[in-house]
PDB file of C-alpha atoms in Angstrom:
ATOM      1  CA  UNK A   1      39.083  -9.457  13.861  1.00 83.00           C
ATOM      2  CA  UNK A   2      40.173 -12.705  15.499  1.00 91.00           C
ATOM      3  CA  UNK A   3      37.799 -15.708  16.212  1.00 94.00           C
ATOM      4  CA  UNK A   4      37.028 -14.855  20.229  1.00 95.00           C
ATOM      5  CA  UNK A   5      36.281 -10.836  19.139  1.00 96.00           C
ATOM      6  CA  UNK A   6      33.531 -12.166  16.278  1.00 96.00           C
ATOM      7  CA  UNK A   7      31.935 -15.166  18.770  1.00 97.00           C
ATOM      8  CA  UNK A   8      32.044 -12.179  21.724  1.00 97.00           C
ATOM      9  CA  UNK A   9      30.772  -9.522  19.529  1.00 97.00           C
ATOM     10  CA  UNK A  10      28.042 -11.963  17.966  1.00 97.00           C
ATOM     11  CA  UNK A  11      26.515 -13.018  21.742  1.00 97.00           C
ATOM     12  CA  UNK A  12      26.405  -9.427  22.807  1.00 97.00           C
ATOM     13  CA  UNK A  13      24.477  -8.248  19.556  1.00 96.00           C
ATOM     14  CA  UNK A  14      22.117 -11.308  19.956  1.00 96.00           C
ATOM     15  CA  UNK A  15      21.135 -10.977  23.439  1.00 96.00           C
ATOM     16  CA  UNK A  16      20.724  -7.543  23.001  1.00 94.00           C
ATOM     17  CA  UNK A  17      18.387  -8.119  20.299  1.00 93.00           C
ATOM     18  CA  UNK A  18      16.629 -10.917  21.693  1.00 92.00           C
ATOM     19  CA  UNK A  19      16.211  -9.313  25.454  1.00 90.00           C
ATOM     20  CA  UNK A  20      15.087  -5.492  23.781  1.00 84.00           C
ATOM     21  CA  UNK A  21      11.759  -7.240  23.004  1.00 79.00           C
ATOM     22  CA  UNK A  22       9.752  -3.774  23.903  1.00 78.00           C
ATOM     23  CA  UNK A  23       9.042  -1.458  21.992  1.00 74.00           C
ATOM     24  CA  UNK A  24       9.229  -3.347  18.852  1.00 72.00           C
ATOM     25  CA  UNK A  25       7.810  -1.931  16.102  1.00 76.00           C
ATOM     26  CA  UNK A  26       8.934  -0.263  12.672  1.00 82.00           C
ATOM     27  CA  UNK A  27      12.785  -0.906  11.537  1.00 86.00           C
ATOM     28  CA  UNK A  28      13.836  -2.202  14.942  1.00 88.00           C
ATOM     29  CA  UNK A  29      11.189  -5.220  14.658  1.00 88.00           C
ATOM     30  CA  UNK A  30      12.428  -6.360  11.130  1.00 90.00           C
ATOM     31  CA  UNK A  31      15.974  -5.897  12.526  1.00 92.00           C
ATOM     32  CA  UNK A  32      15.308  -8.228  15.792  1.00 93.00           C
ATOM     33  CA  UNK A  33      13.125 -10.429  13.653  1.00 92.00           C
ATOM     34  CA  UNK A  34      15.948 -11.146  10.882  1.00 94.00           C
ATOM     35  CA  UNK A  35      18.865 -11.215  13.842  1.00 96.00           C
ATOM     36  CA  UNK A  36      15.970 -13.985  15.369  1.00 95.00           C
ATOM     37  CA  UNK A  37      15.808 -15.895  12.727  1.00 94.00           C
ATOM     38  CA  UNK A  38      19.223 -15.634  11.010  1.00 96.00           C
ATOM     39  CA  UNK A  39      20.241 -19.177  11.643  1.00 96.00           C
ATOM     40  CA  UNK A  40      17.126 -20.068   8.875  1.00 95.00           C
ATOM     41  CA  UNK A  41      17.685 -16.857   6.627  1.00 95.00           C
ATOM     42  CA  UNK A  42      21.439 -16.467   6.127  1.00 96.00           C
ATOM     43  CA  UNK A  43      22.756 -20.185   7.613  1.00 96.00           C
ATOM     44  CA  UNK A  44      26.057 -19.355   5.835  1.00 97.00           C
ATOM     45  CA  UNK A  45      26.783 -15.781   8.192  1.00 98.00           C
ATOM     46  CA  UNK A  46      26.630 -17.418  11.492  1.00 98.00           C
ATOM     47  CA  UNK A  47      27.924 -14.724  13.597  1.00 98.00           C
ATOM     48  CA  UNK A  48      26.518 -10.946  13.510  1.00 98.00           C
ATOM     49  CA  UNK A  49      29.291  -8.896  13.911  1.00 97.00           C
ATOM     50  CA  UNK A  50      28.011  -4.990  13.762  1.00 96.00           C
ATOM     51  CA  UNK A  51      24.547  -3.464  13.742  1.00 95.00           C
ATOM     52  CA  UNK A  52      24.100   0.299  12.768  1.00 92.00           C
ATOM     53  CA  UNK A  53      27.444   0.560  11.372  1.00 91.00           C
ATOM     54  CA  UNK A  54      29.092   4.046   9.989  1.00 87.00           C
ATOM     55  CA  UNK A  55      30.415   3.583   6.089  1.00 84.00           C
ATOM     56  CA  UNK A  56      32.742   6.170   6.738  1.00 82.00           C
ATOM     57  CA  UNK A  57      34.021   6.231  10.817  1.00 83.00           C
ATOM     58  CA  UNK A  58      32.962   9.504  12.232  1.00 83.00           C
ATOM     59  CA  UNK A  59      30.915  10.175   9.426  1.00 84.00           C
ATOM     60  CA  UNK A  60      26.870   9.400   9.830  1.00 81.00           C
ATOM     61  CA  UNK A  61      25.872  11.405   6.885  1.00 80.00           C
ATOM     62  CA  UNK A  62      27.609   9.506   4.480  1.00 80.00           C
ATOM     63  CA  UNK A  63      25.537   6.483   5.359  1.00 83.00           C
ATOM     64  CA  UNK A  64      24.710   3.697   8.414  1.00 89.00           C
ATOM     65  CA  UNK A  65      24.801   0.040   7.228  1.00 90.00           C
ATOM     66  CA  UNK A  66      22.119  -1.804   9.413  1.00 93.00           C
ATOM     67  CA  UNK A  67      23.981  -5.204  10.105  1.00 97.00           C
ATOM     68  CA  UNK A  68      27.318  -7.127   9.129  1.00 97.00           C
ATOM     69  CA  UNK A  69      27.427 -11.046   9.095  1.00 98.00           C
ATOM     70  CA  UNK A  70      30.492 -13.247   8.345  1.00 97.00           C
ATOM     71  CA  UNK A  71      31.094 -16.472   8.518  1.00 96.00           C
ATOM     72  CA  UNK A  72      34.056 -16.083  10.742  1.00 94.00           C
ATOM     73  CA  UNK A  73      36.496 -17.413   7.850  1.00 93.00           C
ATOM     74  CA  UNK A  74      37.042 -13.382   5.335  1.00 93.00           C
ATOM     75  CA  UNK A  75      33.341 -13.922   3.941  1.00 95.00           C
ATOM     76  CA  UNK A  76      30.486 -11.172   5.245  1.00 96.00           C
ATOM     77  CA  UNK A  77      27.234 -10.089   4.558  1.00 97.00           C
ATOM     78  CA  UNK A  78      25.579  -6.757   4.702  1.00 96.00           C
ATOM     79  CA  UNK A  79      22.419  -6.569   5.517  1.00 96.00           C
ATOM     80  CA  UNK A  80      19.758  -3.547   4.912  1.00 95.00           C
ATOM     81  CA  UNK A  81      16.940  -3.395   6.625  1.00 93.00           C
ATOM     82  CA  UNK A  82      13.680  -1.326   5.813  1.00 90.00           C
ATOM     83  CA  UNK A  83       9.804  -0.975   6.409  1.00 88.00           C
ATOM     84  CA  UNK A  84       8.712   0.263   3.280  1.00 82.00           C
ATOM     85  CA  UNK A  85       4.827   0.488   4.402  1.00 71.00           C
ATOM     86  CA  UNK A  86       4.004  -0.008   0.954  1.00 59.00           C
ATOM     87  CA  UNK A  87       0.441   0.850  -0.264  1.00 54.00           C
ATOM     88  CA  UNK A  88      -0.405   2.110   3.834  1.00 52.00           C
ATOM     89  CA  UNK A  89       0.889   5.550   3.299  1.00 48.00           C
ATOM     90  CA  UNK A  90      -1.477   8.424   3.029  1.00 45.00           C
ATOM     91  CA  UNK A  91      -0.214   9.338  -0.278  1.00 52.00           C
ATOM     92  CA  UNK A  92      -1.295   6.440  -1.862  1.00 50.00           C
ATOM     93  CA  UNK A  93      -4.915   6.541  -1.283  1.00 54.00           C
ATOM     94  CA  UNK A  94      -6.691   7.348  -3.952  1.00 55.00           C
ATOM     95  CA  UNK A  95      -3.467   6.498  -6.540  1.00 58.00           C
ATOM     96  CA  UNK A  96      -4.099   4.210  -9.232  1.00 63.00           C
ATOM     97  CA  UNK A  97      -2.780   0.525  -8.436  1.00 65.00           C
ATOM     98  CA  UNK A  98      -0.309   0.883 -11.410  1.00 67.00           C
ATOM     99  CA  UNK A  99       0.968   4.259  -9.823  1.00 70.00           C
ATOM    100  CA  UNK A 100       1.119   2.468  -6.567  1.00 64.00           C
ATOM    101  CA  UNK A 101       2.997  -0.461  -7.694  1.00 67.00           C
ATOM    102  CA  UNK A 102       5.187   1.732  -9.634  1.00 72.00           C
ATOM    103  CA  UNK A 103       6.244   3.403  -6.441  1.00 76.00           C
ATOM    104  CA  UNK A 104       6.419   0.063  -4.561  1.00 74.00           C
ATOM    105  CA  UNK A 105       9.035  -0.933  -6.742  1.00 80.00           C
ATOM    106  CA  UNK A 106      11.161   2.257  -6.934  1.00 87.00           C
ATOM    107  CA  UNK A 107      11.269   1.766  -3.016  1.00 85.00           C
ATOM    108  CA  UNK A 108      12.288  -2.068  -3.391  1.00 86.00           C
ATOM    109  CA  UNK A 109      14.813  -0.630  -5.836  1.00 90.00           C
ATOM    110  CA  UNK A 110      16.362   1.851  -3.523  1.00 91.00           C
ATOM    111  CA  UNK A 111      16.499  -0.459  -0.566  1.00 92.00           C
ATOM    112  CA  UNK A 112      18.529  -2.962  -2.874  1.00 93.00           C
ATOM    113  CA  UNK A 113      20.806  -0.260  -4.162  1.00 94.00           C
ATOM    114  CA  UNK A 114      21.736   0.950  -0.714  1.00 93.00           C
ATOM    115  CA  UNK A 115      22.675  -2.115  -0.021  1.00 95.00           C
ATOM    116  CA  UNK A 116      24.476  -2.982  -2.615  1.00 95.00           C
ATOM    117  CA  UNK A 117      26.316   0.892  -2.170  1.00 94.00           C
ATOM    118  CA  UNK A 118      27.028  -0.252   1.700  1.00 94.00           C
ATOM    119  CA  UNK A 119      28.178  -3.836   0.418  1.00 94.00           C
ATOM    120  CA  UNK A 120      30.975  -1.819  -1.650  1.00 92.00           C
ATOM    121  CA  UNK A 121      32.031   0.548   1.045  1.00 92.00           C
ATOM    122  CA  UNK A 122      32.196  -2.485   4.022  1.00 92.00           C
ATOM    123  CA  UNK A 123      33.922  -4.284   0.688  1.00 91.00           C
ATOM    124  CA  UNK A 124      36.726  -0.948   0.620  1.00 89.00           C
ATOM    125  CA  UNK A 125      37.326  -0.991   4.017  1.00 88.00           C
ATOM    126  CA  UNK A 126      38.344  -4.879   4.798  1.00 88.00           C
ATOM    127  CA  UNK A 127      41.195  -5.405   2.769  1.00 80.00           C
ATOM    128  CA  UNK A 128      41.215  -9.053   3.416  1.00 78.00           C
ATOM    129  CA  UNK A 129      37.842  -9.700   2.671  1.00 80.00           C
ATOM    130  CA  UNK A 130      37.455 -12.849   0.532  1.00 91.00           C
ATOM    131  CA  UNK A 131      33.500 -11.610  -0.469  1.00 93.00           C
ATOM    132  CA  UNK A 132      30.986  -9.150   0.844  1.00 94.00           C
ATOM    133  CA  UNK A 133      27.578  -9.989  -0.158  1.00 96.00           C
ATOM    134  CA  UNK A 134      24.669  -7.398   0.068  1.00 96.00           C
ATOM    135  CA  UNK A 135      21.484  -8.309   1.086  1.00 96.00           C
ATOM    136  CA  UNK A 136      17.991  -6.658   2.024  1.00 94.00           C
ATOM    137  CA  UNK A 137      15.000  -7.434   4.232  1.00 93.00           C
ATOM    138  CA  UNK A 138      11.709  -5.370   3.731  1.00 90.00           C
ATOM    139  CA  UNK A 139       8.150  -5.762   5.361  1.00 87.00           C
ATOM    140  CA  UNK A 140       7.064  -7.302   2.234  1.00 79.00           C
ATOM    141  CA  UNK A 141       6.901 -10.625   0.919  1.00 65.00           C
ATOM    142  CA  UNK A 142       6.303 -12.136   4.235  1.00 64.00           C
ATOM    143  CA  UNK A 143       9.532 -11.210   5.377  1.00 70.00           C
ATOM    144  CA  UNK A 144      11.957 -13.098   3.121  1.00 80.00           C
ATOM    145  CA  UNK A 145      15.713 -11.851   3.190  1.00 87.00           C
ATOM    146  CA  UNK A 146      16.808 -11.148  -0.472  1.00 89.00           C
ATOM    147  CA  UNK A 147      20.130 -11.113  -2.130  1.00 90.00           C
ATOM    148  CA  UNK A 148      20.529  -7.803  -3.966  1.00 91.00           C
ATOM    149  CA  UNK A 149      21.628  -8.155  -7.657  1.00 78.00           C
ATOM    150  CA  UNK A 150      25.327  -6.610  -8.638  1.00 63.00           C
TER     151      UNK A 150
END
């Protein structure tokens, strides 16, 4: 992907995100929010280049990245975003807090593995790829983007 296809593809995915300001609740608010607020969050993936991406083309049950960055320059970041509604689901009333925390973090867990497992996959697909980093962004912790440990 040249230069002009990652600056056109980046302000087409931010004014779609930043005009679709209806309807914004769940996933798609953490998605617009993060895509808002990327220049802050992820200063070295300047351009968003895909959002709702297919690991394998043609293939939607084998997974859908949320969003690619890259820096323009064979560096890109994946990006999974989640609400994880933790502690406001039905199930957990009435739970112990340890049993509730416990879950908590097996949901941080799987939210860092997939992206990690969709950092790999984006990672097999560019050849020319100097890094693909995987990152997540949750409801939690006020919102912070996190880099997800290899």
């Amino acid at each position: 992907m040249n230069q002009s296809d990652i600056k056109h593809r980046d302000a087409v995915l931010r004014a779609y995100f930043a005009g679709r300001d209806w309807d914004v609740v769940g996933e798609y608010d953490l998605k617009r929010d993060l895509v808002l607020r990327s220049p802050q969050l992820l200063p070295d993936y300047p351009f968003l280049i895909d959002d709702e991406w297919e690991c394998e083309p043609g293939r939607a049950d084998k997974g859908r990245g949320d969003l690619v960055f890259t820096d323009g320059a064979g560096r890109f970041a994946v990006v999974e975003v989640k609400c994880l509604d933790l502690n406001q689901n039905s199930s957990a009333v009435g739970k112990k807090s340890s049993t509730r925390r416990n879950t908590n973090t097996k949901k941080r867990r799987k939210v860092e593995s997939q992206a990690r497992d969709y950092a790999g996959k984006l990672r097999a697909k560019l050849d020319d790829a100097q890094s693909v980093e995987a990152y997540y962004f949750t409801d939690d912790d006020k919102k912070e983007l996190k880099r997800a440990e290899t």
